[in-house]
Amino acid sequence: MARKDFHPEFHHEVPVFCNGEEVHKTSGTSDKYVVDIWSGNHPFYQGTGGMVMKADRIDKFKDKFSDMDDLFGDFDSANAQDGVELKKAAMEQLGIKKEKDKKKRR
């Protein structure tokens, strides 16, 4: 036998608000839902990107790894072609020859 007044009241057609405007209707145990991000403003669903990064997380990352510029160089001025040329030079110096016929393992 189920206890009375144990489960919360279930609501149908509950509004979902984002930035002060109603963006969706759903059902649930709350009489309204307030969200920061929904599929209508998320970059992944808009086709403009795949992640939402908050500024404090980016600043935290930069603070944590800012001292590594002396190890890895300046990331802002680096490009892929420089890395390819460095790899080729290192392989030549070590006497390693890349085989053209060799298939890549996946």
Coordinates of N, CA, C and O in Angstrom, one line a residue:
M1 N 0.8 -1.2 0.0 CA 0.0 0.0 0.0 C 0.9 1.2 0.0 O 1.8 1.3 0.8
A2 N 0.6 2.2 -0.9 CA 1.4 3.4 -1.0 C 1.1 4.4 0.1 O -0.1 4.5 0.5
R3 N 2.1 5.1 0.6 CA 1.9 6.1 1.6 C 1.3 7.4 1.0 O 1.7 7.8 -0.1
K4 N 0.4 8.0 1.7 CA -0.2 9.3 1.2 C 0.8 10.4 1.5 O 1.6 10.4 2.4
D5 N 0.8 11.4 0.6 CA 1.6 12.6 0.7 C 3.1 12.3 0.8 O 3.9 13.1 1.3
F6 N 3.6 11.2 0.2 CA 5.0 10.8 0.2 C 5.7 11.3 -1.0 O 6.8 11.8 -1.0
H7 N 5.0 11.1 -2.2 CA 5.6 11.5 -3.5 C 5.2 13.0 -3.8 O 4.1 13.4 -3.5
P8 N 6.1 13.7 -4.4 CA 5.8 15.1 -4.8 C 4.7 15.1 -5.9 O 4.5 14.1 -6.6
E9 N 4.0 16.2 -6.0 CA 3.0 16.4 -7.0 C 3.6 16.5 -8.4 O 4.6 17.2 -8.6
F10 N 3.0 15.8 -9.3 CA 3.5 15.7 -10.7 C 2.7 16.8 -11.5 O 1.5 16.8 -11.5
H11 N 3.4 17.6 -12.2 CA 2.8 18.7 -13.1 C 3.0 18.4 -14.5 O 4.0 18.0 -15.0
H12 N 1.9 18.6 -15.3 CA 2.0 18.5 -16.8 C 2.1 19.9 -17.4 O 1.6 20.8 -16.8
E13 N 2.8 20.0 -18.5 CA 2.9 21.3 -19.2 C 3.5 22.3 -18.3 O 3.0 23.4 -18.1
V14 N 4.7 22.1 -17.8 CA 5.5 23.0 -17.0 C 6.4 23.8 -17.9 O 7.1 23.3 -18.7
P15 N 6.4 25.2 -17.7 CA 7.3 26.0 -18.6 C 8.7 25.9 -18.2 O 9.1 25.8 -17.0
V16 N 9.6 26.0 -19.2 CA 11.1 26.0 -19.0 C 11.5 27.4 -19.4 O 11.3 27.8 -20.6
F17 N 12.2 28.1 -18.5 CA 12.6 29.5 -18.8 C 14.1 29.6 -19.0 O 14.9 28.9 -18.2
C18 N 14.6 30.3 -20.0 CA 16.0 30.6 -20.2 C 16.1 32.1 -20.5 O 15.5 32.6 -21.4
N19 N 17.0 32.8 -19.8 CA 17.1 34.2 -19.9 C 15.8 35.0 -19.8 O 15.6 35.9 -20.6
G20 N 15.0 34.5 -18.9 CA 13.7 35.3 -18.7 C 12.6 35.0 -19.6 O 11.5 35.6 -19.5
E21 N 12.8 34.2 -20.6 CA 11.7 33.9 -21.6 C 11.4 32.4 -21.6 O 12.3 31.6 -21.5
E22 N 10.2 32.0 -21.9 CA 9.8 30.6 -21.9 C 10.3 30.0 -23.2 O 10.0 30.6 -24.3
V23 N 11.0 28.9 -23.1 CA 11.6 28.3 -24.3 C 11.1 26.9 -24.6 O 11.3 26.4 -25.7
H24 N 10.4 26.3 -23.6 CA 10.0 24.9 -23.8 C 8.9 24.6 -22.8 O 8.8 25.3 -21.8
K25 N 8.2 23.5 -23.0 CA 7.2 23.0 -22.1 C 7.7 21.6 -21.8 O 8.0 20.8 -22.7
T26 N 7.6 21.1 -20.5 CA 7.9 19.8 -20.2 C 7.0 19.4 -19.0 O 6.1 20.1 -18.7
S27 N 7.2 18.2 -18.5 CA 6.4 17.8 -17.3 C 7.4 17.4 -16.2 O 8.5 17.0 -16.5
G28 N 7.0 17.5 -15.0 CA 7.9 17.1 -13.9 C 7.3 17.5 -12.5 O 6.1 17.9 -12.4
T29 N 8.1 17.4 -11.5 CA 7.6 17.7 -10.1 C 7.8 19.1 -9.7 O 7.3 19.5 -8.6
S30 N 8.4 20.0 -10.5 CA 8.5 21.4 -10.2 C 7.4 22.1 -11.0 O 7.0 21.7 -12.0
D31 N 7.0 23.3 -10.5 CA 6.0 24.1 -11.2 C 6.6 24.9 -12.3 O 5.9 25.4 -13.1
K32 N 7.9 25.1 -12.3 CA 8.6 25.8 -13.4 C 10.1 25.4 -13.3 O 10.6 25.1 -12.2
Y33 N 10.8 25.5 -14.4 CA 12.2 25.2 -14.5 C 12.9 26.4 -15.1 O 12.5 27.0 -16.1
V34 N 14.1 26.8 -14.5 CA 14.9 27.9 -15.0 C 16.3 27.3 -15.4 O 16.9 26.7 -14.5
V35 N 16.7 27.5 -16.6 CA 17.9 26.9 -17.1 C 18.8 27.9 -17.7 O 18.3 29.0 -18.1
D36 N 20.1 27.7 -17.7 CA 21.1 28.6 -18.3 C 21.3 28.3 -19.8 O 21.5 29.2 -20.6
I37 N 21.3 27.0 -20.1 CA 21.6 26.6 -21.5 C 20.5 25.5 -21.9 O 20.2 24.7 -21.1
W38 N 20.0 25.7 -23.1 CA 19.1 24.7 -23.6 C 19.4 24.4 -25.1 O 20.3 25.1 -25.6
S39 N 18.8 23.5 -25.8 CA 19.2 23.2 -27.1 C 19.1 24.3 -28.1 O 19.8 24.3 -29.1
G40 N 18.3 25.3 -27.8 CA 18.1 26.4 -28.7 C 19.2 27.4 -28.6 O 19.4 28.2 -29.6
N41 N 20.0 27.4 -27.6 CA 21.2 28.4 -27.5 C 22.5 27.7 -27.3 O 23.5 28.3 -27.1
H42 N 22.5 26.4 -27.3 CA 23.8 25.6 -27.1 C 24.5 25.6 -28.4 O 24.0 25.2 -29.4
P43 N 25.8 25.9 -28.4 CA 26.6 25.9 -29.7 C 26.6 24.6 -30.4 O 26.6 24.5 -31.7
F44 N 26.6 23.4 -29.7 CA 26.6 22.1 -30.4 C 25.4 22.0 -31.3 O 25.5 21.5 -32.4
Y45 N 24.2 22.3 -30.7 CA 23.0 22.1 -31.5 C 22.8 23.2 -32.5 O 22.0 23.1 -33.5
Q46 N 23.5 24.3 -32.4 CA 23.4 25.4 -33.4 C 24.4 25.2 -34.5 O 24.3 26.0 -35.5
G47 N 25.3 24.3 -34.4 CA 26.3 24.0 -35.4 C 27.5 25.0 -35.4 O 28.2 25.0 -36.4
T48 N 27.7 25.7 -34.4 CA 28.7 26.7 -34.3 C 29.9 26.2 -33.4 O 30.9 26.8 -33.4
G49 N 29.8 25.1 -32.8 CA 30.8 24.6 -31.9 C 30.4 23.4 -31.1 O 29.2 22.9 -31.3
G50 N 31.2 22.9 -30.3 CA 30.9 21.7 -29.5 C 30.9 21.8 -28.0 O 30.5 21.0 -27.3
M51 N 31.5 23.0 -27.5 CA 31.6 23.1 -26.1 C 31.2 24.5 -25.6 O 31.3 25.5 -26.4
V52 N 30.8 24.6 -24.4 CA 30.6 25.9 -23.8 C 31.6 26.0 -22.7 O 31.7 25.2 -21.8
M53 N 32.5 27.0 -22.8 CA 33.6 27.2 -21.9 C 33.3 28.5 -21.1 O 33.0 29.5 -21.7
K54 N 33.4 28.4 -19.8 CA 33.2 29.6 -19.0 C 34.6 30.3 -18.8 O 35.6 29.6 -18.8
A55 N 34.6 31.6 -18.7 CA 35.8 32.3 -18.7 C 36.7 32.0 -17.5 O 37.9 31.9 -17.6
D56 N 36.0 31.7 -16.4 CA 36.8 31.3 -15.2 C 37.6 30.0 -15.4 O 38.7 29.8 -14.9
R57 N 37.0 29.1 -16.1 CA 37.7 27.8 -16.4 C 38.9 28.0 -17.3 O 40.0 27.4 -17.1
I58 N 38.8 28.9 -18.3 CA 39.9 29.2 -19.2 C 41.0 29.9 -18.5 O 42.2 29.6 -18.6
D59 N 40.6 30.9 -17.6 CA 41.6 31.6 -16.8 C 42.3 30.6 -15.9 O 43.6 30.7 -15.7
K60 N 41.6 29.7 -15.3 CA 42.2 28.7 -14.4 C 43.2 27.9 -15.1 O 44.3 27.6 -14.6
F61 N 42.9 27.4 -16.4 CA 43.8 26.7 -17.2 C 45.1 27.5 -17.5 O 46.2 27.0 -17.4
K62 N 44.9 28.7 -18.0 CA 46.0 29.6 -18.3 C 46.9 29.8 -17.1 O 48.2 29.8 -17.2
D63 N 46.3 30.0 -15.9 CA 47.1 30.2 -14.7 C 47.9 29.0 -14.4 O 49.1 29.0 -14.0
K64 N 47.3 27.8 -14.6 CA 48.0 26.6 -14.2 C 49.1 26.2 -15.1 O 50.2 25.7 -14.7
F65 N 49.0 26.5 -16.4 CA 50.0 26.1 -17.4 C 50.8 27.3 -18.0 O 51.5 27.1 -19.0
S66 N 50.7 28.5 -17.4 CA 51.4 29.6 -18.0 C 52.9 29.5 -17.9 O 53.6 30.1 -18.7
D67 N 53.4 28.8 -16.9 CA 54.8 28.7 -16.7 C 55.5 27.7 -17.7 O 56.7 27.5 -17.6
M68 N 54.7 27.0 -18.5 CA 55.3 26.0 -19.4 C 55.7 26.6 -20.7 O 56.0 25.8 -21.6
D69 N 55.6 27.9 -20.9 CA 56.0 28.5 -22.2 C 57.5 28.2 -22.5 O 57.8 28.0 -23.7
D70 N 58.3 28.1 -21.5 CA 59.7 27.8 -21.7 C 59.9 26.4 -22.2 O 60.9 26.1 -22.9
L71 N 59.0 25.5 -21.9 CA 59.1 24.1 -22.3 C 58.6 23.9 -23.7 O 59.2 23.2 -24.5
F72 N 57.4 24.5 -24.0 CA 56.7 24.2 -25.2 C 56.7 25.3 -26.2 O 56.2 25.2 -27.3
G73 N 57.2 26.5 -25.8 CA 57.2 27.7 -26.7 C 55.9 28.4 -26.6 O 55.0 28.0 -25.8
D74 N 55.7 29.4 -27.4 CA 54.6 30.3 -27.3 C 53.5 29.6 -28.2 O 53.7 29.5 -29.4
F75 N 52.4 29.2 -27.6 CA 51.3 28.6 -28.4 C 50.6 29.5 -29.4 O 50.1 29.1 -30.4
D76 N 50.6 30.8 -29.0 CA 49.9 31.7 -29.9 C 50.6 31.9 -31.3 O 50.0 32.1 -32.3
S77 N 51.9 31.8 -31.3 CA 52.6 32.0 -32.5 C 53.0 30.6 -33.2 O 53.6 30.6 -34.3
A78 N 52.7 29.5 -32.6 CA 53.1 28.2 -33.2 C 52.1 27.8 -34.3 O 50.9 28.2 -34.3
N79 N 52.6 27.1 -35.3 CA 51.7 26.6 -36.3 C 52.1 25.1 -36.6 O 53.2 24.7 -36.3
A80 N 51.3 24.4 -37.3 CA 51.5 23.0 -37.6 C 52.7 22.7 -38.5 O 53.4 21.7 -38.3
Q81 N 52.9 23.6 -39.4 CA 54.0 23.4 -40.4 C 55.4 23.4 -39.6 O 56.3 22.6 -40.0
D82 N 55.5 24.2 -38.6 CA 56.8 24.3 -37.9 C 57.0 22.9 -37.2 O 58.1 22.4 -37.1
G83 N 55.9 22.3 -36.6 CA 56.0 21.0 -36.0 C 56.4 19.9 -36.9 O 57.2 19.0 -36.6
V84 N 55.9 20.0 -38.1 CA 56.2 18.9 -39.2 C 57.7 19.0 -39.5 O 58.4 18.0 -39.6
E85 N 58.1 20.3 -39.7 CA 59.6 20.4 -40.1 C 60.5 20.0 -38.9 O 61.5 19.4 -39.2
L86 N 60.1 20.3 -37.7 CA 60.9 19.8 -36.6 C 61.0 18.3 -36.5 O 62.0 17.7 -36.2
K87 N 59.9 17.7 -36.7 CA 59.8 16.2 -36.7 C 60.7 15.6 -37.8 O 61.4 14.7 -37.6
K88 N 60.6 16.2 -39.0 CA 61.4 15.7 -40.1 C 62.9 15.8 -39.8 O 63.7 14.9 -40.0
A89 N 63.3 17.0 -39.2 CA 64.7 17.2 -38.9 C 65.2 16.2 -37.8 O 66.3 15.7 -37.9
A90 N 64.3 16.0 -36.8 CA 64.7 15.1 -35.8 C 64.8 13.6 -36.3 O 65.8 12.9 -35.9
M91 N 64.0 13.2 -37.2 CA 64.0 11.9 -37.8 C 65.3 11.7 -38.7 O 66.0 10.7 -38.6
E92 N 65.6 12.8 -39.4 CA 66.9 12.7 -40.2 C 68.1 12.6 -39.3 O 69.0 11.9 -39.6
Q93 N 68.1 13.4 -38.3 CA 69.2 13.4 -37.3 C 69.4 12.0 -36.7 O 70.6 11.6 -36.4
L94 N 68.3 11.3 -36.4 CA 68.4 10.0 -35.8 C 68.6 8.9 -36.8 O 68.7 7.7 -36.4
G95 N 68.5 9.2 -38.1 CA 68.7 8.2 -39.1 C 67.4 7.4 -39.4 O 67.5 6.3 -39.9
I96 N 66.3 7.9 -39.1 CA 65.0 7.2 -39.3 C 64.4 7.6 -40.6 O 64.3 8.8 -40.9
K97 N 64.1 6.6 -41.4 CA 63.5 6.9 -42.7 C 62.1 6.5 -42.7 O 61.8 5.3 -42.3
K98 N 61.2 7.3 -43.2 CA 59.8 7.0 -43.2 C 59.5 6.2 -44.5 O 59.9 6.6 -45.6
E99 N 58.8 5.1 -44.3 CA 58.5 4.2 -45.4 C 57.2 4.7 -46.0 O 56.2 4.8 -45.3
K100 N 57.1 4.9 -47.3 CA 55.9 5.4 -48.0 C 54.9 4.3 -48.1 O 53.7 4.6 -48.1
D101 N 55.3 3.1 -48.3 CA 54.3 2.0 -48.5 C 53.7 1.5 -47.3 O 52.7 0.8 -47.4
K102 N 54.2 1.8 -46.1 CA 53.7 1.3 -44.9 C 52.3 1.8 -44.6 O 52.1 3.0 -44.6
K103 N 51.4 0.9 -44.2 CA 50.1 1.4 -43.9 C 50.0 1.8 -42.4 O 50.7 1.2 -41.6
K104 N 49.2 2.8 -42.1 CA 49.0 3.2 -40.8 C 48.2 2.3 -40.0 O 47.2 1.7 -40.5
R105 N 48.6 2.0 -38.7 CA 47.7 1.2 -37.9 C 46.7 2.0 -37.2 O 46.9 3.1 -36.8
R106 N 45.5 1.5 -37.1 CA 44.4 2.2 -36.4 C 43.9 1.4 -35.3 O 43.8 0.3 -35.2

